[in-house]
Short mmCIF file of C-alpha atoms and ligand atoms in Angstrom, two decimals:
data_model
loop_
_atom_site.label_atom_id
_atom_site.label_comp_id
_atom_site.label_asym_id
_atom_site.label_seq_id
_atom_site.Cartn_x
_atom_site.Cartn_y
_atom_site.Cartn_z
CA MET C 1 0.26 -0.15 -0.26
CA ILE C 2 1.10 4.04 -0.21
CA LEU C 3 1.08 6.78 2.14
CA VAL C 4 -0.55 10.00 1.33
CA THR C 5 -0.79 13.05 3.19
CA GLY C 6 -3.36 15.42 2.31
CA GLY C 7 -5.36 13.42 0.77
CA ALA C 8 -9.43 15.05 1.86
CA GLY C 9 -8.21 18.29 -0.37
CA PHE C 10 -8.15 19.54 -3.73
CA ILE C 11 -5.64 17.45 -5.49
CA GLY C 12 -4.85 14.79 -3.28
CA ALA C 13 -8.87 14.36 -3.13
CA ASN C 14 -8.38 13.96 -6.79
CA PHE C 15 -5.14 11.68 -6.31
CA VAL C 16 -6.78 9.17 -4.09
CA LEU C 17 -10.28 8.84 -5.87
CA ASP C 18 -8.32 7.94 -9.74
CA TRP C 19 -5.76 5.55 -7.91
CA LEU C 20 -8.13 3.57 -6.17
CA ALA C 21 -10.18 3.86 -9.85
CA GLN C 22 -7.27 2.53 -11.24
CA SER C 23 -5.24 -0.01 -8.62
CA ASP C 24 -6.12 -2.17 -6.27
CA GLU C 25 -3.16 -1.16 -3.98
CA ALA C 26 -4.67 0.42 -0.83
CA ILE C 27 -4.13 4.11 0.09
CA VAL C 28 -3.24 5.11 4.06
CA ASN C 29 -4.48 9.19 4.36
CA LEU C 30 -3.58 11.22 6.74
CA ASP C 31 -5.34 14.47 6.33
CA ALA C 32 -4.98 17.15 9.52
CA LEU C 33 -8.69 18.07 7.73
CA THR C 34 -8.22 21.98 8.12
CA TYR C 35 -10.31 24.31 6.27
CA ALA C 36 -8.81 23.41 3.15
CA GLY C 37 -9.64 19.37 3.77
CA ASN C 38 -12.96 18.36 2.98
CA LEU C 39 -14.11 14.26 3.66
CA GLN C 40 -16.73 15.03 1.31
CA ASN C 41 -14.66 14.84 -1.28
CA LEU C 42 -14.25 11.25 -0.97
CA ALA C 43 -17.77 10.30 -0.03
CA SER C 44 -17.57 7.68 -3.43
CA LEU C 45 -15.04 6.37 -0.82
CA ALA C 46 -16.87 5.56 2.71
CA ALA C 47 -17.77 1.76 2.11
CA ASP C 48 -13.94 1.19 0.38
CA PRO C 49 -11.53 -1.16 2.21
CA ARG C 50 -9.02 -0.01 0.01
CA HIS C 51 -9.62 3.14 2.19
CA ILE C 52 -8.47 3.99 5.32
CA PHE C 53 -8.45 7.49 5.93
CA VAL C 54 -6.36 8.89 9.12
CA HIS C 55 -7.08 11.57 10.87
CA GLY C 56 -4.08 13.92 11.92
CA ASP C 57 -1.24 16.01 11.58
CA ILE C 58 2.39 15.58 9.05
CA ALA C 59 3.90 17.06 12.25
CA ASP C 60 3.00 14.35 14.53
CA SER C 61 5.73 12.16 14.43
CA THR C 62 4.21 9.37 17.09
CA LEU C 63 0.87 9.57 15.05
CA VAL C 64 3.21 8.72 12.28
CA ALA C 65 5.82 6.13 13.38
CA GLY C 66 3.00 4.79 14.11
CA LEU C 67 1.63 4.09 11.09
CA LEU C 68 4.73 4.04 9.14
CA ALA C 69 5.28 0.74 11.11
CA GLN C 70 1.14 -0.48 10.61
CA TYR C 71 0.60 -0.53 7.24
CA GLN C 72 4.13 -0.64 5.88
CA PRO C 73 3.29 1.74 2.58
CA ARG C 74 6.01 1.50 0.40
CA ALA C 75 5.63 4.51 -1.30
CA ILE C 76 4.87 8.06 0.77
CA ILE C 77 3.10 11.06 -1.26
CA ASN C 78 3.58 14.63 0.74
CA PHE C 79 0.72 16.84 -0.62
CA ALA C 80 -0.10 17.59 2.90
CA ALA C 81 0.35 21.36 3.39
CA GLU C 82 -0.95 25.21 3.45
CA SER C 83 -1.69 26.07 -0.38
CA HIS C 84 -2.87 29.78 -0.37
CA VAL C 85 -1.35 32.22 -1.58
CA ASP C 86 -2.91 34.76 -0.11
CA ARG C 87 -3.33 33.24 3.51
CA SER C 88 0.11 33.08 3.64
CA ILE C 89 -0.21 36.99 3.38
CA HIS C 90 -2.44 37.62 5.70
CA GLY C 91 -0.55 34.84 8.46
CA PRO C 92 2.50 32.76 7.09
CA GLU C 93 2.66 31.17 10.51
CA ASP C 94 0.29 27.88 9.64
CA PHE C 95 3.30 27.63 6.42
CA ILE C 96 6.16 27.96 8.09
CA GLN C 97 4.25 24.98 10.70
CA THR C 98 3.09 22.35 7.90
CA ASN C 99 5.13 23.49 5.29
CA ILE C 100 8.66 23.84 6.70
CA VAL C 101 8.39 22.19 10.17
CA GLY C 102 5.75 19.39 9.16
CA THR C 103 7.89 18.21 6.39
CA PHE C 104 10.74 18.05 8.09
CA ARG C 105 8.88 16.53 11.01
CA LEU C 106 7.41 13.83 9.08
CA LEU C 107 11.29 13.17 6.74
CA GLU C 108 12.42 12.61 10.27
CA ALA C 109 9.35 9.42 11.01
CA VAL C 110 9.83 8.48 7.38
CA ARG C 111 13.99 8.15 7.52
CA ALA C 112 13.11 5.95 10.79
CA HIS C 113 11.90 3.76 9.06
CA TRP C 114 13.77 3.86 5.95
CA ASN C 115 16.44 2.59 8.23
CA GLY C 116 14.86 -0.34 10.09
CA LEU C 117 13.78 -2.22 6.18
CA ASN C 118 15.36 -4.93 4.51
CA ASP C 119 17.94 -4.23 1.85
CA GLU C 120 15.30 -4.86 -1.12
CA THR C 121 12.18 -2.90 0.46
CA LYS C 122 13.90 -0.48 1.71
CA GLN C 123 15.60 0.60 -2.12
CA GLY C 124 12.13 0.05 -3.73
CA PHE C 125 10.94 2.58 -0.91
CA ARG C 126 10.37 6.49 -2.32
CA PHE C 127 9.21 9.38 -0.78
CA LEU C 128 7.57 11.39 -3.26
CA HIS C 129 7.35 15.64 -2.75
CA VAL C 130 4.36 17.83 -3.86
CA SER C 131 5.82 20.79 -5.11
CA THR C 132 4.80 24.26 -6.77
CA ASP C 133 6.81 26.30 -9.67
CA GLU C 134 6.02 29.29 -7.42
CA VAL C 135 9.38 28.24 -5.35
CA TYR C 136 10.66 29.65 -8.88
CA GLY C 137 9.74 32.91 -8.45
CA SER C 138 8.30 35.14 -11.04
CA LEU C 139 8.98 35.85 -14.77
CA ALA C 140 9.32 38.11 -17.08
CA LYS C 141 7.46 38.35 -19.85
CA ASP C 142 9.81 37.11 -23.04
CA GLU C 143 12.27 34.47 -19.69
CA PRO C 144 12.25 30.97 -21.09
CA ALA C 145 9.79 28.75 -18.87
CA PHE C 146 11.43 27.22 -15.53
CA SER C 147 13.13 24.42 -16.12
CA GLU C 148 14.34 22.28 -13.16
CA THR C 149 17.55 23.44 -12.80
CA ARG C 150 16.02 27.33 -12.46
CA ARG C 151 17.29 29.14 -9.17
CA TYR C 152 15.11 29.25 -7.05
CA GLU C 153 13.85 32.71 -6.21
CA PRO C 154 10.19 32.73 -4.16
CA ASN C 155 8.33 35.93 -3.24
CA SER C 156 5.05 35.26 -0.60
CA PRO C 157 5.33 33.29 2.57
CA TYR C 158 3.73 30.14 0.88
CA SER C 159 6.61 30.19 -2.19
CA ALA C 160 9.30 30.38 0.14
CA SER C 161 7.71 28.16 2.65
CA LYS C 162 7.18 25.78 0.10
CA ALA C 163 10.89 26.38 -1.39
CA ALA C 164 12.54 25.27 2.43
CA SER C 165 9.88 21.64 2.05
CA ASP C 166 12.21 21.58 -0.76
CA HIS C 167 15.35 22.46 0.06
CA LEU C 168 14.39 18.98 3.02
CA VAL C 169 13.65 16.82 0.27
CA ARG C 170 16.65 17.25 -1.17
CA ALA C 171 19.28 17.30 1.54
CA TYR C 172 17.23 13.68 3.08
CA HIS C 173 17.92 12.07 -0.16
CA HIS C 174 21.76 13.72 -0.71
CA THR C 175 23.04 13.36 3.33
CA TYR C 176 20.62 10.15 4.57
CA GLY C 177 19.96 8.58 0.85
CA LEU C 178 16.94 8.62 1.76
CA PRO C 179 14.67 7.42 -2.06
CA THR C 180 12.67 10.99 -2.66
CA LEU C 181 10.92 12.23 -5.96
CA THR C 182 10.42 15.91 -5.99
CA THR C 183 7.34 17.51 -8.74
CA ASN C 184 6.89 20.90 -8.71
CA CYS C 185 3.93 21.51 -10.45
CA SER C 186 1.80 24.95 -12.10
CA ASN C 187 -1.41 26.10 -10.98
CA ASN C 188 -4.04 22.93 -11.33
CA TYR C 189 -7.75 23.87 -11.69
CA GLY C 190 -10.72 20.97 -11.77
CA PRO C 191 -13.09 19.32 -9.25
CA TYR C 192 -13.30 19.53 -5.28
CA HIS C 193 -11.14 23.25 -5.74
CA PHE C 194 -11.64 25.42 -3.34
CA PRO C 195 -13.58 28.14 -3.73
CA GLU C 196 -11.30 30.98 -2.92
CA LYS C 197 -8.74 29.90 -5.76
CA LEU C 198 -9.32 32.21 -8.58
CA ILE C 199 -10.67 29.10 -10.99
CA PRO C 200 -13.28 27.92 -8.44
CA LEU C 201 -14.45 31.45 -7.15
CA MET C 202 -15.24 32.85 -9.77
CA ILE C 203 -17.29 30.07 -10.50
CA VAL C 204 -19.15 30.74 -7.54
CA ASN C 205 -19.22 34.11 -7.54
CA ALA C 206 -20.34 34.33 -11.03
CA LEU C 207 -23.99 31.54 -9.90
CA ALA C 208 -24.75 33.73 -7.38
CA GLY C 209 -24.41 37.17 -8.92
CA LYS C 210 -21.51 38.49 -7.43
CA PRO C 211 -18.46 40.43 -8.24
CA LEU C 212 -15.89 38.55 -10.28
CA PRO C 213 -12.66 40.53 -8.42
CA VAL C 214 -9.59 40.51 -10.69
CA TYR C 215 -6.50 41.94 -8.77
CA GLY C 216 -4.17 44.67 -10.61
CA ASP C 217 -4.21 45.06 -14.29
CA GLY C 218 -5.33 41.07 -14.46
CA GLN C 219 -2.36 40.50 -16.61
CA GLN C 220 -0.91 38.25 -14.79
CA ILE C 221 0.45 35.21 -16.27
CA ARG C 222 -0.31 31.50 -14.77
CA ASP C 223 -0.20 28.05 -16.68
CA TRP C 224 -2.70 26.00 -16.02
CA LEU C 225 -2.96 22.11 -15.69
CA TYR C 226 -6.76 19.89 -15.30
CA VAL C 227 -5.29 18.36 -12.19
CA LYS C 228 -6.53 14.51 -13.33
CA ASP C 229 -3.45 15.57 -15.35
CA HIS C 230 -1.23 16.28 -12.36
CA CYS C 231 -2.91 13.46 -10.93
CA SER C 232 -0.97 11.02 -13.95
CA ALA C 233 2.04 12.61 -14.02
CA ILE C 234 2.62 12.19 -10.40
CA ARG C 235 1.87 8.44 -10.74
CA ARG C 236 4.41 8.39 -13.31
CA VAL C 237 6.98 10.11 -12.03
CA LEU C 238 5.90 7.02 -9.24
CA ALA C 239 6.50 4.36 -11.14
CA ALA C 240 9.32 5.66 -13.03
CA GLY C 241 11.20 8.91 -11.60
CA ARG C 242 14.93 8.94 -10.75
CA VAL C 243 15.82 9.15 -7.31
CA GLY C 244 16.92 12.13 -5.69
CA GLU C 245 15.95 13.69 -9.70
CA VAL C 246 13.30 16.72 -9.66
CA TYR C 247 10.40 17.33 -12.43
CA ASN C 248 8.65 20.05 -13.62
CA ILE C 249 4.89 18.88 -14.47
CA GLY C 250 3.10 21.61 -16.44
CA GLY C 251 0.00 22.08 -18.71
CA CYS C 252 1.60 24.53 -21.64
CA ASN C 253 -1.00 26.74 -21.09
CA GLU C 254 0.14 30.25 -20.34
CA LYS C 255 -3.10 32.50 -20.11
CA PRO C 256 -3.16 35.89 -17.95
CA ASN C 257 -5.51 35.92 -15.49
CA ILE C 258 -8.37 38.09 -17.37
CA GLU C 259 -7.98 36.07 -19.90
CA ILE C 260 -9.58 32.63 -17.56
CA VAL C 261 -12.08 35.00 -15.75
CA HIS C 262 -14.04 35.50 -19.64
CA THR C 263 -13.66 31.77 -20.68
CA VAL C 264 -15.34 30.81 -17.40
CA CYS C 265 -18.14 33.65 -17.97
CA ALA C 266 -18.65 32.18 -21.17
CA LEU C 267 -18.68 29.11 -20.69
CA LEU C 268 -21.39 29.96 -17.91
CA ASP C 269 -22.95 32.26 -20.15
CA GLU C 270 -23.43 29.06 -22.78
CA LEU C 271 -24.27 25.93 -19.88
CA HIS C 272 -26.10 28.29 -17.27
CA PRO C 273 -27.21 31.44 -18.84
CA LEU C 274 -28.55 33.97 -16.87
CA PRO C 275 -32.04 34.36 -16.78
CA THR C 276 -33.14 37.55 -18.74
CA TYR C 277 -36.37 38.04 -17.49
CA HIS C 278 -35.68 39.34 -14.33
CA SER C 279 -31.75 40.60 -13.91
CA PRO C 280 -30.45 43.20 -16.11
CA LEU C 281 -27.78 41.84 -16.89
CA THR C 282 -26.93 39.88 -20.24
CA THR C 283 -23.45 38.15 -19.95
CA TYR C 284 -21.14 37.53 -16.11
CA ARG C 285 -18.40 39.58 -17.97
CA SER C 286 -20.44 42.19 -16.16
CA LEU C 287 -19.55 40.66 -13.05
CA ILE C 288 -15.75 41.52 -13.27
CA ALA C 289 -13.75 44.40 -10.84
CA TYR C 290 -10.68 45.33 -10.91
CA VAL C 291 -9.60 45.36 -7.47
CA THR C 292 -6.21 45.97 -5.78
CA ASP C 293 -4.01 44.36 -6.23
CA ARG C 294 -2.13 41.44 -3.89
CA PRO C 295 0.72 42.65 -1.89
CA GLY C 296 4.23 40.84 -4.37
CA HIS C 297 2.47 39.61 -6.70
CA ASP C 298 4.33 37.41 -8.92
CA ARG C 299 3.53 38.01 -12.77
CA ARG C 300 4.26 35.30 -15.01
CA TYR C 301 5.04 31.52 -14.13
CA ALA C 302 5.28 28.41 -17.00
CA ILE C 303 6.94 25.35 -17.12
CA ASP C 304 9.24 24.37 -19.30
CA ALA C 305 7.79 19.86 -19.08
CA SER C 306 10.11 18.19 -21.47
CA LYS C 307 12.00 16.84 -18.83
CA ILE C 308 8.79 14.62 -17.64
CA GLU C 309 7.78 14.29 -21.14
CA HIS C 310 10.94 12.72 -22.07
CA GLU C 311 12.16 10.81 -19.19
CA LEU C 312 8.89 9.41 -18.51
CA GLY C 313 6.37 9.71 -22.09
CA TRP C 314 4.37 11.80 -19.81
CA LYS C 315 1.80 14.43 -21.49
CA PRO C 316 -0.82 16.03 -20.23
CA ALA C 317 -4.61 14.13 -21.81
CA GLU C 318 -6.80 17.37 -21.52
CA THR C 319 -6.28 21.11 -23.27
CA PHE C 320 -6.78 24.27 -21.29
CA GLU C 321 -10.31 24.24 -23.31
CA THR C 322 -11.36 20.05 -22.63
CA GLY C 323 -10.91 20.94 -18.68
CA ILE C 324 -11.88 24.23 -18.54
CA ARG C 325 -15.11 23.18 -19.35
CA LYS C 326 -15.55 19.85 -17.33
CA THR C 327 -14.39 22.22 -14.64
CA VAL C 328 -16.76 24.56 -14.63
CA GLN C 329 -19.64 22.31 -15.23
CA TRP C 330 -18.35 19.98 -12.75
CA TYR C 331 -19.00 22.96 -10.03
CA LEU C 332 -22.70 23.81 -11.89
CA ASP C 333 -23.25 19.86 -11.30
CA ASN C 334 -22.06 20.09 -7.97
CA GLN C 335 -23.85 22.86 -5.92
CA SER C 336 -24.45 20.76 -2.59
CA TRP C 337 -21.02 20.45 -2.55
CA VAL C 338 -20.61 24.34 -3.13
CA SER C 339 -23.12 25.31 -0.42
CA ASN C 340 -21.46 22.17 1.92
CA VAL C 341 -17.88 24.44 1.91
CA GLN C 342 -18.38 27.68 1.82
CA SER C 343 -19.40 27.56 6.12
CA GLY C 344 -19.26 30.50 8.66
CA ALA C 345 -14.84 29.86 8.72
CA TYR C 346 -15.23 30.28 4.67
CA ARG C 347 -17.55 33.47 4.69
CA THR C 348 -14.93 35.46 6.95
CA TRP C 349 -12.31 34.52 5.26
CA VAL C 350 -14.07 35.99 1.94
CA GLU C 351 -14.53 39.00 3.92
CA LYS C 352 -10.80 39.40 5.62
CA ASN C 353 -9.40 38.86 1.76
CA TYR C 354 -11.46 41.42 -0.12
CA GLN C 355 -13.12 43.50 2.26
CA GLY C 356 -9.87 46.33 1.91
CA ARG C 357 -9.56 46.05 -1.36
CA SER C 358 -11.06 48.88 -3.39
P1 NAD E 1 -4.89 22.00 -0.42
O1 NAD E 1 -5.08 23.81 0.38
O2 NAD E 1 -6.62 21.27 -1.25
O3 NAD E 1 -5.45 20.84 0.57
C1 NAD E 1 -4.26 20.07 1.42
C2 NAD E 1 -4.92 19.51 2.02
O4 NAD E 1 -3.50 19.34 3.62
C3 NAD E 1 -5.97 19.72 2.79
O5 NAD E 1 -6.56 18.22 2.90
C4 NAD E 1 -5.43 19.60 4.71
O6 NAD E 1 -6.53 19.56 5.03
C5 NAD E 1 -4.53 19.33 4.69
N1 NAD E 1 -3.47 19.48 5.53
C6 NAD E 1 -2.81 20.62 6.27
N2 NAD E 1 -2.34 20.44 6.60
C7 NAD E 1 -1.88 19.07 7.39
C8 NAD E 1 -0.87 18.89 7.83
N3 NAD E 1 -0.16 19.84 9.45
N4 NAD E 1 -1.17 17.37 7.77
C9 NAD E 1 -1.81 16.60 7.88
N5 NAD E 1 -2.44 16.87 6.62
C10 NAD E 1 -2.93 18.54 6.47
O7 NAD E 1 -3.49 21.92 -1.50
P2 NAD E 1 -3.44 21.81 -2.78
O8 NAD E 1 -4.04 22.53 -3.85
O9 NAD E 1 -4.34 19.94 -2.70
O10 NAD E 1 -2.24 21.29 -2.77
C11 NAD E 1 -1.36 20.21 -2.39
C12 NAD E 1 0.19 20.15 -2.78
O11 NAD E 1 -0.04 20.65 -4.14
C13 NAD E 1 -0.07 21.38 -2.19
O12 NAD E 1 1.34 20.88 -1.50
C14 NAD E 1 0.20 22.15 -3.09
O13 NAD E 1 2.22 22.99 -2.54
C15 NAD E 1 0.97 21.50 -3.99
N6 NAD E 1 0.43 22.05 -4.88
C16 NAD E 1 -0.93 22.98 -5.35
C17 NAD E 1 -0.77 23.40 -6.35
C18 NAD E 1 -2.04 23.87 -7.02
O14 NAD E 1 -2.49 24.72 -8.11
N7 NAD E 1 -3.48 23.49 -6.59
C19 NAD E 1 -0.16 23.19 -7.43
C20 NAD E 1 0.93 22.88 -7.45
C21 NAD E 1 1.63 22.35 -6.52
P1 TYD E 2 -4.28 31.55 -6.61
O1 TYD E 2 -5.50 30.60 -7.63
O2 TYD E 2 -4.62 32.13 -5.79
O3 TYD E 2 -3.88 31.22 -7.55
P2 TYD E 2 -1.31 31.51 -6.88
O4 TYD E 2 -2.29 32.32 -6.59
O5 TYD E 2 -1.81 30.12 -6.13
O6 TYD E 2 -1.14 31.86 -8.53
O7 TYD E 2 -4.30 32.86 -8.20
C1 TYD E 2 -4.46 32.22 -9.51
C2 TYD E 2 -4.49 33.98 -10.01
O8 TYD E 2 -5.64 35.11 -9.95
C3 TYD E 2 -2.90 35.17 -9.41
O9 TYD E 2 -2.34 35.93 -9.70
C4 TYD E 2 -3.89 35.86 -8.45
C5 TYD E 2 -5.49 35.95 -9.24
N1 TYD E 2 -6.18 36.11 -8.47
C6 TYD E 2 -7.37 37.45 -9.01
O10 TYD E 2 -7.01 37.84 -9.39
N2 TYD E 2 -8.58 37.33 -8.12
C7 TYD E 2 -8.50 36.83 -7.40
O11 TYD E 2 -9.48 37.22 -5.94
C8 TYD E 2 -8.12 35.07 -6.74
C9 TYD E 2 -8.11 34.46 -5.76
C10 TYD E 2 -6.78 34.84 -6.93
#
């Protein structure tokens, strides 16, 4: 079996669902169920004995050591993190705790366990750390996309904490020989994405007739990847990646934010047209509102995914057009999931993040 951390969050839950749809290898899923963790994402596995959910923190060394001893996983995939840049600006402490201290404690527990394995099991063991392209900082307009050798220049507390975790993983391979793999992926989108991030926020706000807040001039560029393509890349790296290596994962879909928002609006206009008989709006685009920019906002991210493509033969299956259509349709079909995650805590966050922006 494998041990996944953070498997109740956006990417982790998609990974767990896809893994068990394709394989009978069981998963132990360790998740602290922060605001971003949601067991409803995994409701379809409620009666599935191949999914063992454990509520706990990656920084709880005793708990992690116990799980490793009990389940003897052949691999760990570390998704657990605080992941939202805006939250890291308002309160960086949790990011330091989970992304740095948590990853460190997890690595320590895994190292102790791995040291006690027999040679054959030790050799086959893997620790795969899931990270982000944001560790590389911001690209100028005409600079080449991030390759794996790009210098780390993190600019937000989130990306700095992820960069620190990447360095720890690297050091545990270099110093102790722990068989690690690291993936640095671009922005994901798709089902179960918490509606504090750009794409799901725009969909749920539009459906509620609320403003669509575009930071600054909306010309910041991200490289979008459908979440299920990220999951297939992780499976591929786990199966065939070279130990100690880093693989960048991206969709070759560089788009300015404002274009993303226009695309979401156009899809909603088509799939869920505004009821014109009692609304003065004819298109969701009328809801777009430019607001004060995010401090330290990175201008452009782009991934050079040629290493994973050439070495491991991985390519995304979705284009942006097919992936975004599926995503908008998923939110239309799962409006009860959306209302369930819009708890009191969610409303408090939205107020905190947007009320000070003109
Ligand atoms: P998310 O915020 O949706 O989910 C994170 C999950 O981790 C949640 O289920 C949460 O409960 C859990 N968690 C948080 N702290 C924990 C702790 N101390 N112990 C155990 N569990 C804990 O994040 P996501 O978007 O699914 O991202 C998953 C990983 O992928 C993160 O490491 C993130 O940095 C990385 N990543 C995300 C993106 C993206 O676009 N979302 C892109 C590249 C890389
Ligand atoms: P986000 O989804 O927070 O991902 P990240 O900051 O990790 O790239 O934001 C994606 C882009 O969208 C980023 O450039 C910030 C911008 N953005 C807005 O313009 N308005 C919003 O309300 C949010 C949440 C993000």
